[in-house]
XYZ file of C-alpha atoms in Angstrom:
669
model
C 28.704 12.876 -31.584
C 29.575 9.405 -30.420
C 28.423 6.238 -32.215
C 26.957 3.677 -29.863
C 28.429 0.249 -29.311
C 26.420 -2.287 -31.274
C 26.513 -5.609 -29.487
C 23.886 -7.782 -27.925
C 24.123 -8.727 -24.243
C 23.611 -12.531 -23.931
C 21.642 -12.044 -20.717
C 19.323 -9.510 -22.309
C 18.915 -11.652 -25.410
C 17.791 -14.615 -23.315
C 15.600 -12.311 -21.242
C 13.922 -10.884 -24.314
C 13.034 -14.404 -25.412
C 11.427 -15.055 -22.028
C 9.429 -11.847 -22.360
C 8.233 -12.879 -25.792
C 7.265 -16.347 -24.570
C 5.328 -14.768 -21.711
C 3.429 -12.497 -24.090
C 2.548 -15.488 -26.228
C 1.230 -17.545 -23.319
C -0.129 -15.047 -20.785
C -3.860 -14.963 -20.163
C -6.175 -12.254 -21.411
C -6.144 -9.369 -18.918
C -8.132 -6.149 -19.404
C -7.860 -6.118 -23.150
C -4.408 -7.675 -23.211
C -3.620 -9.351 -26.544
C -3.118 -13.092 -26.267
C -0.115 -12.828 -28.566
C 2.697 -10.312 -28.753
C 1.397 -7.370 -30.759
C 3.396 -5.073 -32.998
C 1.145 -2.275 -31.801
C 2.263 -2.484 -28.177
C 5.325 -1.519 -26.214
C 7.201 -4.380 -24.548
C 9.719 -3.515 -21.863
C 12.040 -5.810 -19.911
C 14.028 -4.406 -16.975
C 16.619 -6.227 -14.885
C 17.458 -4.019 -11.913
C 19.701 -4.492 -8.872
C 19.182 -1.752 -6.245
C 22.290 -2.828 -4.326
C 24.678 -2.121 -7.193
C 22.317 0.370 -8.934
C 22.870 -1.591 -12.173
C 20.145 -1.770 -14.786
C 19.788 -3.662 -18.046
C 16.831 -3.086 -20.301
C 15.212 -4.015 -23.568
C 12.458 -2.061 -25.297
C 10.418 -3.226 -28.272
C 7.791 -0.925 -29.743
C 6.444 0.555 -32.963
C 8.502 3.358 -34.407
C 6.860 6.635 -33.409
C 7.409 10.187 -34.540
C 9.770 10.583 -31.571
C 13.256 9.676 -32.743
C 15.353 11.290 -30.024
C 15.575 10.185 -26.421
C 17.638 10.669 -23.280
C 19.389 8.161 -21.064
C 20.755 9.048 -17.661
C 24.486 9.463 -17.273
C 25.897 6.018 -16.577
C 23.518 4.234 -18.979
C 24.641 3.304 -22.483
C 22.740 2.039 -25.499
C 24.237 -1.298 -26.520
C 22.082 -2.418 -29.437
C 19.416 -1.080 -31.798
C 17.446 -3.006 -34.419
C 14.526 -2.575 -36.777
C 13.376 -6.132 -37.353
C 16.619 -7.972 -38.118
C 18.348 -4.823 -39.333
C 21.050 -3.380 -37.093
C 20.716 0.393 -36.698
C 23.480 2.890 -36.185
C 22.429 5.313 -33.466
C 24.475 8.327 -32.537
C 24.759 10.106 -29.212
C 24.602 13.898 -29.216
C 26.970 15.999 -27.175
C 24.119 16.762 -24.741
C 23.677 13.069 -23.955
C 20.614 12.416 -26.122
C 20.462 9.512 -28.544
C 19.161 9.880 -32.097
C 17.455 7.193 -34.204
C 18.104 7.280 -37.954
C 15.453 8.969 -40.060
C 12.938 6.602 -41.654
C 12.858 7.056 -45.408
C 10.830 3.963 -46.307
C 7.178 4.140 -45.213
C 7.103 0.357 -44.829
C 9.666 0.646 -42.034
C 7.087 2.424 -39.867
C 5.288 -0.882 -39.416
C 8.392 -2.721 -38.213
C 8.995 -2.489 -34.473
C 12.350 -1.319 -33.202
C 14.256 -3.033 -30.401
C 16.630 -1.108 -28.151
C 18.915 -2.529 -25.475
C 20.835 -0.569 -22.880
C 22.702 -1.103 -19.617
C 24.750 0.663 -16.999
C 24.670 2.096 -13.505
C 21.981 4.484 -12.311
C 23.100 7.667 -10.559
C 22.543 7.952 -6.845
C 19.578 9.910 -5.528
C 21.643 13.031 -4.838
C 22.104 13.649 -8.557
C 18.456 13.102 -9.565
C 15.707 14.206 -7.204
C 13.037 12.178 -9.033
C 14.963 8.917 -8.931
C 15.200 6.859 -5.740
C 17.678 3.978 -5.828
C 18.427 2.106 -2.596
C 18.149 -1.403 -1.194
C 15.511 -0.234 1.311
C 13.294 1.108 -1.465
C 13.590 2.380 -5.032
C 11.368 4.343 -7.385
C 12.010 4.644 -11.098
C 9.481 7.267 -12.227
C 8.166 7.774 -15.725
C 10.160 9.749 -18.287
C 13.156 10.102 -15.960
C 15.832 8.851 -18.342
C 16.228 5.299 -17.049
C 14.613 3.928 -20.232
C 14.338 5.272 -23.811
C 11.113 7.288 -23.925
C 10.020 7.097 -27.536
C 6.282 7.187 -26.916
C 4.577 10.356 -28.044
C 1.206 8.722 -27.408
C -0.302 6.003 -25.219
C -0.273 2.369 -26.299
C -0.525 -1.082 -24.678
C 2.370 -1.857 -22.349
C 3.773 -5.272 -21.459
C 6.327 -4.813 -18.673
C 8.587 -7.403 -17.053
C 10.728 -6.552 -14.033
C 13.481 -8.732 -12.616
C 15.158 -7.973 -9.269
C 17.435 -10.052 -7.015
C 15.905 -12.357 -4.446
C 15.168 -10.440 -1.277
C 13.533 -7.712 -3.344
C 10.004 -7.501 -4.774
C 8.747 -5.173 -7.492
C 5.557 -3.396 -8.454
C 5.013 -1.473 -11.656
C 2.559 0.275 -13.946
C -0.586 -1.705 -14.741
C -2.148 -4.965 -13.612
C -0.020 -7.747 -12.184
C -0.290 -10.708 -14.547
C 2.195 -13.120 -13.045
C 5.096 -13.205 -10.592
C 7.748 -15.834 -10.032
C 10.405 -16.337 -7.386
C 13.087 -18.052 -9.447
C 15.458 -19.090 -6.716
C 17.603 -21.189 -9.009
C 18.493 -17.995 -10.818
C 18.475 -15.895 -7.648
C 15.960 -13.398 -8.901
C 12.291 -12.466 -8.716
C 10.344 -11.741 -11.908
C 6.982 -9.990 -12.209
C 4.936 -9.303 -15.355
C 2.551 -6.342 -15.675
C 0.176 -5.193 -18.363
C -1.503 -1.852 -19.063
C -3.918 -1.535 -22.000
C -3.221 2.104 -22.843
C -0.452 4.203 -21.314
C 2.538 6.328 -22.117
C 4.014 6.286 -18.612
C 6.158 3.595 -16.998
C 6.904 3.445 -13.264
C 8.674 0.776 -11.222
C 9.102 0.541 -7.450
C 11.102 -2.072 -5.561
C 11.852 -2.889 -1.943
C 12.752 -5.600 0.576
C 9.088 -6.334 1.076
C 6.941 -9.070 2.511
C 3.858 -9.897 0.442
C 0.290 -10.250 1.669
C -2.598 -10.535 -0.755
C -6.315 -11.100 -0.893
C -8.777 -11.628 -3.739
C -11.707 -9.185 -3.576
C -14.376 -9.044 -6.285
C -11.999 -9.927 -9.079
C -9.136 -7.755 -7.802
C -5.937 -8.955 -6.132
C -5.219 -6.603 -3.235
C -1.606 -6.686 -2.048
C 0.506 -5.113 0.675
C 4.259 -4.856 0.130
C 5.820 -3.813 3.455
C 9.168 -4.439 5.163
C 8.938 -7.301 7.648
C 8.312 -5.235 10.783
C 5.649 -3.092 9.131
C 4.087 -6.150 7.524
C 3.757 -7.925 10.872
C 2.290 -4.884 12.605
C 0.132 -3.339 9.892
C -0.128 -5.551 6.804
C -3.412 -7.192 7.773
C -4.900 -3.865 8.906
C -4.236 -2.292 5.525
C -5.655 -5.279 3.673
C -8.827 -5.170 5.774
C -9.352 -1.453 5.162
C -8.563 -1.766 1.462
C -11.014 -4.658 1.143
C -13.847 -2.658 2.678
C -13.099 0.487 0.704
C -12.680 -1.326 -2.612
C -16.116 -2.910 -2.200
C -17.689 0.494 -1.538
C -15.911 2.192 -4.416
C -16.659 -0.537 -6.967
C -20.333 -0.575 -5.990
C -20.502 3.126 -6.803
C -18.125 3.496 -9.742
C -17.918 0.094 -11.369
C -14.904 -2.251 -11.561
C -11.458 -1.090 -10.542
C -9.614 -0.445 -13.823
C -6.812 -2.839 -12.802
C -6.805 -6.516 -11.921
C -4.487 -5.835 -8.998
C -3.813 -3.016 -6.570
C -0.675 -2.932 -4.416
C -0.004 -0.831 -1.325
C 3.774 -0.539 -1.107
C 6.026 1.040 1.498
C 8.684 3.601 0.650
C 11.475 4.944 2.857
C 10.766 8.366 1.357
C 8.089 10.562 3.031
C 5.620 10.288 0.151
C 2.067 9.353 -0.688
C 1.801 8.750 -4.418
C -0.705 7.003 -6.660
C 0.290 5.180 -9.825
C -1.664 2.941 -12.220
C -2.230 -0.208 -10.170
C -0.323 0.727 -7.011
C 0.366 3.360 -4.382
C 3.507 4.204 -2.422
C 3.169 5.290 1.214
C 6.019 6.475 3.408
C 7.207 3.994 6.022
C 6.862 6.617 8.758
C 3.302 7.346 7.675
C 2.049 3.752 7.573
C 1.978 3.273 11.399
C -0.152 6.395 11.974
C -3.564 5.130 13.117
C -5.628 7.376 10.859
C -3.830 6.618 7.575
C -5.774 3.406 6.690
C -9.021 5.385 6.826
C -7.756 8.633 5.246
C -4.740 8.472 2.930
C -5.318 4.861 1.877
C -8.855 5.352 0.485
C -7.716 8.584 -1.183
C -4.903 6.775 -3.019
C -7.175 3.844 -3.886
C -9.733 6.245 -5.381
C -6.958 7.655 -7.575
C -6.970 4.289 -9.363
C -10.102 5.635 -11.085
C -9.266 9.350 -11.231
C -5.731 10.346 -12.157
C -4.219 6.864 -12.505
C -7.207 5.515 -14.456
C -8.867 8.407 -16.239
C -5.838 10.605 -16.881
C -5.704 14.343 -16.253
C -5.212 16.960 -18.943
C -3.090 19.222 -16.748
C -3.027 21.997 -19.327
C -6.729 22.630 -18.617
C -6.551 22.073 -14.855
C -6.263 19.182 -12.409
C -9.790 17.969 -11.631
C -8.718 14.602 -10.199
C -7.688 15.778 -6.733
C -11.034 17.486 -6.151
C -13.051 14.502 -7.364
C -10.906 12.044 -5.413
C -11.218 14.115 -2.236
C -14.983 14.215 -2.596
C -15.448 10.533 -3.435
C -12.961 9.214 -0.863
C -12.361 11.589 2.069
C -15.813 13.131 2.024
C -17.694 9.910 1.255
C -16.068 8.234 4.249
C -17.051 11.210 6.425
C -20.642 10.689 5.226
C -20.510 7.068 6.348
C -19.397 8.226 9.801
C -22.110 10.915 9.999
C -19.346 13.506 10.053
C -19.915 15.151 6.685
C -21.419 18.390 8.049
C -18.400 18.937 10.270
C -16.034 18.276 7.356
C -17.751 20.867 5.161
C -17.606 23.439 7.974
C -13.861 22.711 8.433
C -13.214 23.070 4.716
C -14.963 26.432 4.560
C -13.078 27.653 7.638
C -9.758 26.640 6.065
C -10.647 28.370 2.795
C -11.631 31.486 4.707
C -8.065 31.647 6.051
C -6.666 32.054 2.527
C -5.308 35.571 1.898
C -6.623 37.224 -1.252
C -3.153 37.074 -2.784
C -3.273 33.270 -2.713
C -6.664 32.842 -4.395
C -6.656 31.232 -7.831
C -9.379 29.901 -10.095
C -9.972 26.172 -9.733
C -9.098 25.570 -13.392
C -5.643 27.055 -12.695
C -4.795 24.399 -10.116
C -2.279 21.966 -11.569
C -1.297 19.992 -8.472
C 1.333 22.143 -6.762
C 2.179 20.989 -3.217
C 1.882 24.429 -1.615
C -0.800 24.569 1.129
C -2.788 27.368 -0.520
C -2.919 25.583 -3.873
C -3.949 22.329 -2.194
C -6.850 24.063 -0.444
C -8.134 25.245 -3.806
C -7.483 22.003 -5.684
C -8.747 19.656 -2.968
C -11.278 21.292 -0.606
C -12.602 24.094 -2.835
C -12.905 21.629 -5.728
C -14.565 18.965 -3.570
C -17.144 21.506 -2.388
C -17.931 22.289 -6.032
C -18.684 18.613 -6.653
C -20.857 18.625 -3.541
C -22.867 21.563 -4.893
C -23.187 19.805 -8.249
C -24.483 16.672 -6.565
C -26.994 18.728 -4.567
C -28.047 20.401 -7.804
C -28.620 17.319 -9.996
C -29.323 14.636 -7.358
C -27.499 11.522 -6.202
C -28.621 9.254 -9.043
C -27.628 11.626 -11.832
C -24.339 12.427 -10.087
C -23.349 8.763 -9.808
C -24.482 8.117 -13.384
C -22.195 10.962 -14.451
C -19.283 9.345 -12.616
C -19.870 5.983 -14.272
C -20.221 7.636 -17.671
C -16.949 9.503 -17.141
C -15.165 6.291 -16.152
C -16.679 4.315 -19.023
C -15.893 6.861 -21.717
C -12.503 8.098 -20.556
C -10.784 5.204 -18.764
C -7.094 5.084 -19.761
C -7.601 8.249 -21.774
C -6.894 11.883 -20.915
C -9.879 13.967 -19.817
C -10.221 17.694 -19.193
C -12.801 19.743 -17.303
C -15.083 19.958 -20.403
C -15.214 16.131 -20.445
C -16.528 16.201 -16.874
C -19.048 18.905 -17.746
C -20.315 16.803 -20.652
C -20.592 13.669 -18.487
C -22.684 15.361 -15.791
C -24.768 17.242 -18.344
C -25.632 13.991 -20.082
C -26.434 12.259 -16.793
C -28.640 15.086 -15.518
C -30.464 15.690 -18.779
C -29.573 19.390 -18.846
C -26.452 21.413 -19.511
C -24.229 22.097 -16.497
C -21.930 24.280 -18.592
C -22.881 27.691 -17.198
C -22.956 26.523 -13.590
C -19.611 24.709 -13.591
C -17.770 27.183 -15.814
C -18.532 30.060 -13.457
C -17.050 28.181 -10.500
C -14.061 26.956 -12.514
C -13.002 30.324 -13.872
C -13.644 32.773 -11.005
C -11.269 32.810 -8.036
C -12.616 33.106 -4.522
C -15.978 32.472 -2.941
C -18.908 34.782 -2.179
C -20.039 36.042 1.179
C -23.783 35.558 1.693
C -26.122 37.863 3.611
C -29.848 37.911 4.263
C -31.444 41.313 4.662
C -34.756 43.198 4.538
C -36.639 40.443 6.357
C -40.379 41.140 6.614
C -42.972 39.014 8.351
C -46.734 38.865 8.160
C -49.528 36.741 9.607
C -52.688 36.280 7.535
C -55.789 34.111 7.490
C -54.075 31.194 5.723
C -50.840 31.243 7.731
C -47.622 33.219 7.647
C -45.451 34.973 5.103
C -41.711 35.682 5.271
C -39.919 37.728 2.618
C -36.411 39.073 2.316
C -33.372 39.524 0.109
C -30.380 37.256 -0.326
C -27.176 39.100 -1.177
C -23.884 37.866 -2.607
C -20.757 39.917 -2.063
C -17.303 39.262 -3.428
C -14.925 40.516 -6.091
C -16.239 38.063 -8.688
C -19.855 37.835 -7.559
C -22.375 36.718 -8.528
C -21.862 32.971 -8.759
C -24.789 30.727 -9.771
C -26.095 29.044 -6.623
C -29.104 27.250 -5.248
C -29.432 28.588 -1.703
C -30.794 26.199 0.965
C -33.190 28.049 3.274
C -34.525 26.308 6.386
C -37.439 27.728 8.356
C -37.984 26.133 11.757
C -41.681 26.294 12.610
C -43.814 25.158 15.509
C -44.616 22.031 13.471
C -41.063 21.285 12.343
C -38.538 22.466 9.729
C -39.475 23.564 6.203
C -36.718 23.288 3.579
C -36.661 25.272 0.345
C -33.991 25.993 -2.270
C -33.778 29.428 -3.842
C -32.009 29.784 -7.192
C -29.683 32.792 -7.302
C -27.922 34.204 -10.348
C -27.515 37.874 -9.397
C -25.963 39.721 -6.483
C -29.455 40.336 -5.046
C -32.260 37.801 -4.989
C -35.612 38.388 -3.319
C -37.537 35.477 -1.839
C -40.976 34.914 -0.346
C -42.106 31.955 1.746
C -45.657 30.989 2.705
C -46.085 28.765 5.763
C -49.010 27.215 7.601
C -47.271 27.013 11.001
C -45.727 29.926 12.896
C -42.018 30.348 12.062
C -39.527 30.323 14.923
C -36.318 30.999 12.990
C -34.851 31.203 9.499
C -31.394 29.946 8.530
C -29.603 30.265 5.214
C -27.370 27.306 4.320
C -27.196 26.014 7.912
C -25.404 22.786 6.885
C -22.671 24.591 4.895
C -23.635 22.961 1.592
C -22.466 25.975 -0.416
C -18.980 27.002 -1.485
C -18.933 30.340 0.315
C -17.195 32.342 2.987
C -18.536 30.969 6.279
C -19.119 34.413 7.768
C -17.546 35.602 11.035
C -14.649 33.288 11.859
C -12.247 33.316 14.800
C -8.532 33.858 14.306
C -6.817 30.482 13.698
C -3.237 29.322 13.213
C -3.825 28.488 9.537
C -4.044 32.205 8.765
C -0.351 32.491 9.642
C 0.534 29.285 7.818
C -1.131 30.283 4.545
C -0.061 33.923 4.295
C 3.359 34.218 2.629
C 3.910 37.624 4.263
C 3.785 36.257 7.834
C 6.709 37.569 9.885
C 8.445 36.098 12.924
C 9.590 37.804 16.096
C 11.816 35.467 18.150
C 12.404 36.902 21.606
C 15.388 34.557 21.793
C 17.306 34.120 18.527
C 17.870 30.429 19.256
C 14.107 29.903 18.927
C 13.903 31.334 15.402
C 14.324 27.942 13.622
C 11.129 26.721 15.325
C 9.111 29.124 13.175
C 9.735 26.919 10.152
C 8.181 23.948 11.925
C 5.084 25.983 12.727
C 4.653 27.706 9.357
C 6.069 24.989 7.115
C 8.388 27.471 5.423
C 10.925 30.197 6.119
C 9.568 33.625 7.049
C 11.006 37.093 7.499
C 12.582 37.495 10.927
C 11.973 40.787 12.723
C 14.585 42.377 14.921
C 12.786 45.646 15.558
C 9.657 46.409 17.611
C 6.293 46.157 15.863
C 3.105 48.131 16.261
C 0.591 45.411 17.071
C -2.291 47.886 16.721
C -1.386 48.689 13.106
C -4.010 46.892 10.995
C -1.689 46.996 7.976
C 0.943 44.985 9.858
C 1.504 41.595 8.154
C 0.605 38.478 10.139
C 3.027 37.911 12.998
C 4.265 34.888 14.967
C 5.933 35.740 18.287
C 8.047 33.034 19.970
C 9.584 33.143 23.427
C 9.807 31.559 26.841
C 6.825 32.049 29.122
C 8.496 34.844 31.074
C 9.873 36.639 28.029
C 6.636 36.480 26.051
C 4.507 37.649 28.988
C 6.842 40.605 29.421
C 6.590 41.393 25.692
C 2.804 41.026 25.894
C 2.586 43.609 28.687
C 4.291 46.169 26.458
C 2.186 45.279 23.431
C -1.502 45.367 24.337
C -3.522 42.802 22.451
C -7.155 41.696 22.791
C -7.532 39.380 25.772
C -8.406 35.745 24.958
C -11.746 34.405 26.259
C -9.886 32.220 28.766
C -6.577 32.515 30.662
C -3.885 30.886 28.591
C -0.609 32.782 28.947
C 0.643 30.397 31.646
C -1.376 27.248 30.866
C 0.409 23.898 30.742
C 4.069 23.526 29.870
C 3.749 25.285 26.489
C 0.962 26.981 24.622
C 0.055 28.693 21.360
C -2.801 31.113 20.893
C -4.063 33.648 18.407
C -4.847 37.067 19.820
C -8.616 37.284 19.140
C -9.569 39.436 16.181
C -5.956 39.779 15.004
C -3.455 38.021 12.788
C -0.944 37.677 15.628
C -0.010 34.268 17.060
C 1.876 33.760 20.319
C 3.981 30.666 21.080
C 5.576 30.259 24.502
C 6.766 27.550 26.881
C 8.331 27.111 30.284
C 11.568 25.974 28.650
C 13.060 25.509 25.211
C 12.272 21.780 25.150
C 8.577 22.414 25.804
C 8.402 25.066 23.084
C 10.181 22.728 20.656
C 7.773 19.865 21.322
C 4.720 22.048 20.818
C 6.123 23.685 17.667
C 6.646 20.246 16.106
C 2.981 19.329 16.593
C 1.314 22.602 15.606
C 1.219 21.740 11.895
C -1.630 19.357 12.795
C -3.600 22.119 14.565
C -4.013 24.692 11.813
C -7.764 24.997 12.428
C -7.339 25.854 16.108
C -7.206 29.235 17.837
C -5.281 27.822 20.787
C -3.321 24.691 21.719
C -1.911 23.809 25.153
C 0.645 21.082 25.798
C 0.576 19.481 29.235
C 3.226 18.016 31.492
C 3.188 14.657 29.699
C 3.882 16.308 26.337
C 0.260 15.626 25.350
C -2.211 18.130 23.969
C -4.308 19.016 27.022
C -6.383 21.772 25.426
C -7.199 22.825 21.869
C -10.047 24.760 20.340
C -11.326 27.828 18.552
C -12.353 31.138 20.005
C -16.106 31.801 19.799
C -17.273 33.413 16.564
C -19.698 36.285 16.237
C -23.317 35.488 15.416
C -23.990 34.364 11.869
C -25.570 36.977 9.577
C -27.487 34.119 7.936
C -29.693 33.318 10.934
C -32.837 35.171 11.999
C -34.932 34.416 15.097
C -38.624 35.313 15.228
C -40.876 36.045 18.173
C -44.660 36.006 18.347
C -44.696 39.798 18.120
C -43.102 39.640 14.652
C -46.383 38.224 13.280
C -48.948 40.526 14.884
């Protein structure tokens, strides 16, 4: 064990006084105390990304946590309880240990810790990013003493050299460009948090006041000039929509900051977007609203990950899906989600409550799309008004606290006036989705009109799920909509109509979380199945498989039996000539249209199989197409033309839906 050096850095001592003066004079912000409180954590950080040097001071109540870690290169320089100097020892494993409190009165006296040193470079800590073009100091990563075993108010001051700006956890209270001292200082406040995050960069600032919130973009100069105003305009529109539905943003500021890393992360009061992502034309209307919505769910109401991550599903539904509704594109989005979920192999299915937030594509489908569809069914079940009341209740009761799935169930039960426990629990705990069928249809004409009866059937390993089945009967006088409750695997129904029915459709708008029925083979089936194998007809093409699948896959060097239904999914890659020759020796179902020689390069799924074929007229053409296929997972075929543009893309036709029945006049004789 090594005793720490006990001296006080003059710079940090002066800085701590400035922090204290700020806390005494700062305005009241979201519950912020007007004077420095012994019940809050006060943190001052002076950070230089160029030299990776950091100096810090922490003042907080003494908690039950008495042991903390500092990254290699950082050293504790001073520790006090009130005016009392403390002797703190460093363990052989690098942790620091506070002395045991023997006097109960000492628990009420805040401790003050000071430390300094040089942060390690990014190669030695994957969570930490330290560079002049952009830094991220994430929570609980060892760059500050983490002594908080529970949430409390946080007053945070960050100082960086001129040429850098900073954003951090909570609401921005004040910022100053102190050129006489060659540094920039920003003050942040969070009313109830355990986490602390700081990001810095050589940013240009744009800001706009919107309904009591300061919206900010923090981009490098070139990105700021090209896209800063665009992002502010989109954020302004989306913030107004979100606040009208959910109530005030839980922070007085929201910053959209650029990062050189390829990330999209939401933190309390700010989001980081990758610099390469920001120029993409669809990001301001897709990723940006998603990250802004996280200010309520995940970075506002916190997630109890031990009981499942509900925030991604709710955010997807209230941001991505809500924007699709505004564009009259919601039906298409639900159909796409169900098609993607149908591509999941059984081995990758998990219950929604088991989703924690893993980045793997299969887990994301469950946590985002599957979960969002559950919220859609809940909204259909209880109605728009009760659903939105449930959201506002959840935000009001749990903001800056940690909520689990039962908290959501309680909020929507209260808002709807009836328990949603049985309905939601079934969908949270059972993996998969049912397949629906309609059978035993009988028709009859009588003096008062027409009668249709039949049986709805659920199939699936974990069926039945509780559902309210939309049934639409198109009649000579227009559509008739009914909803049939279903709690068993078989549910009979009977409809009485005054006008002659022309057709009957079950869930035609894809409002239910279910298997969509017959689906064509699509690329995503190969991408999601971990057993997918690769046959490269030229070994130099094998690395392209990783671009297509997003991961490494088993490479085959021996012939395969393409007619063996037990054969794992297969991706075959080769030049046009080589693949056509292979195709001749391996008979596969013919695609609905000629494609083997289309364009400069092409990908297609052999219809009715789990075999994908990727070929091109030369290696460059194959490489270009492979790099773009990750954006075409829902397609059965993609063709790249002479200008390296996608000239064709689509899905093979699907078989007729088993949920649609057409009637003729003879059916009612």
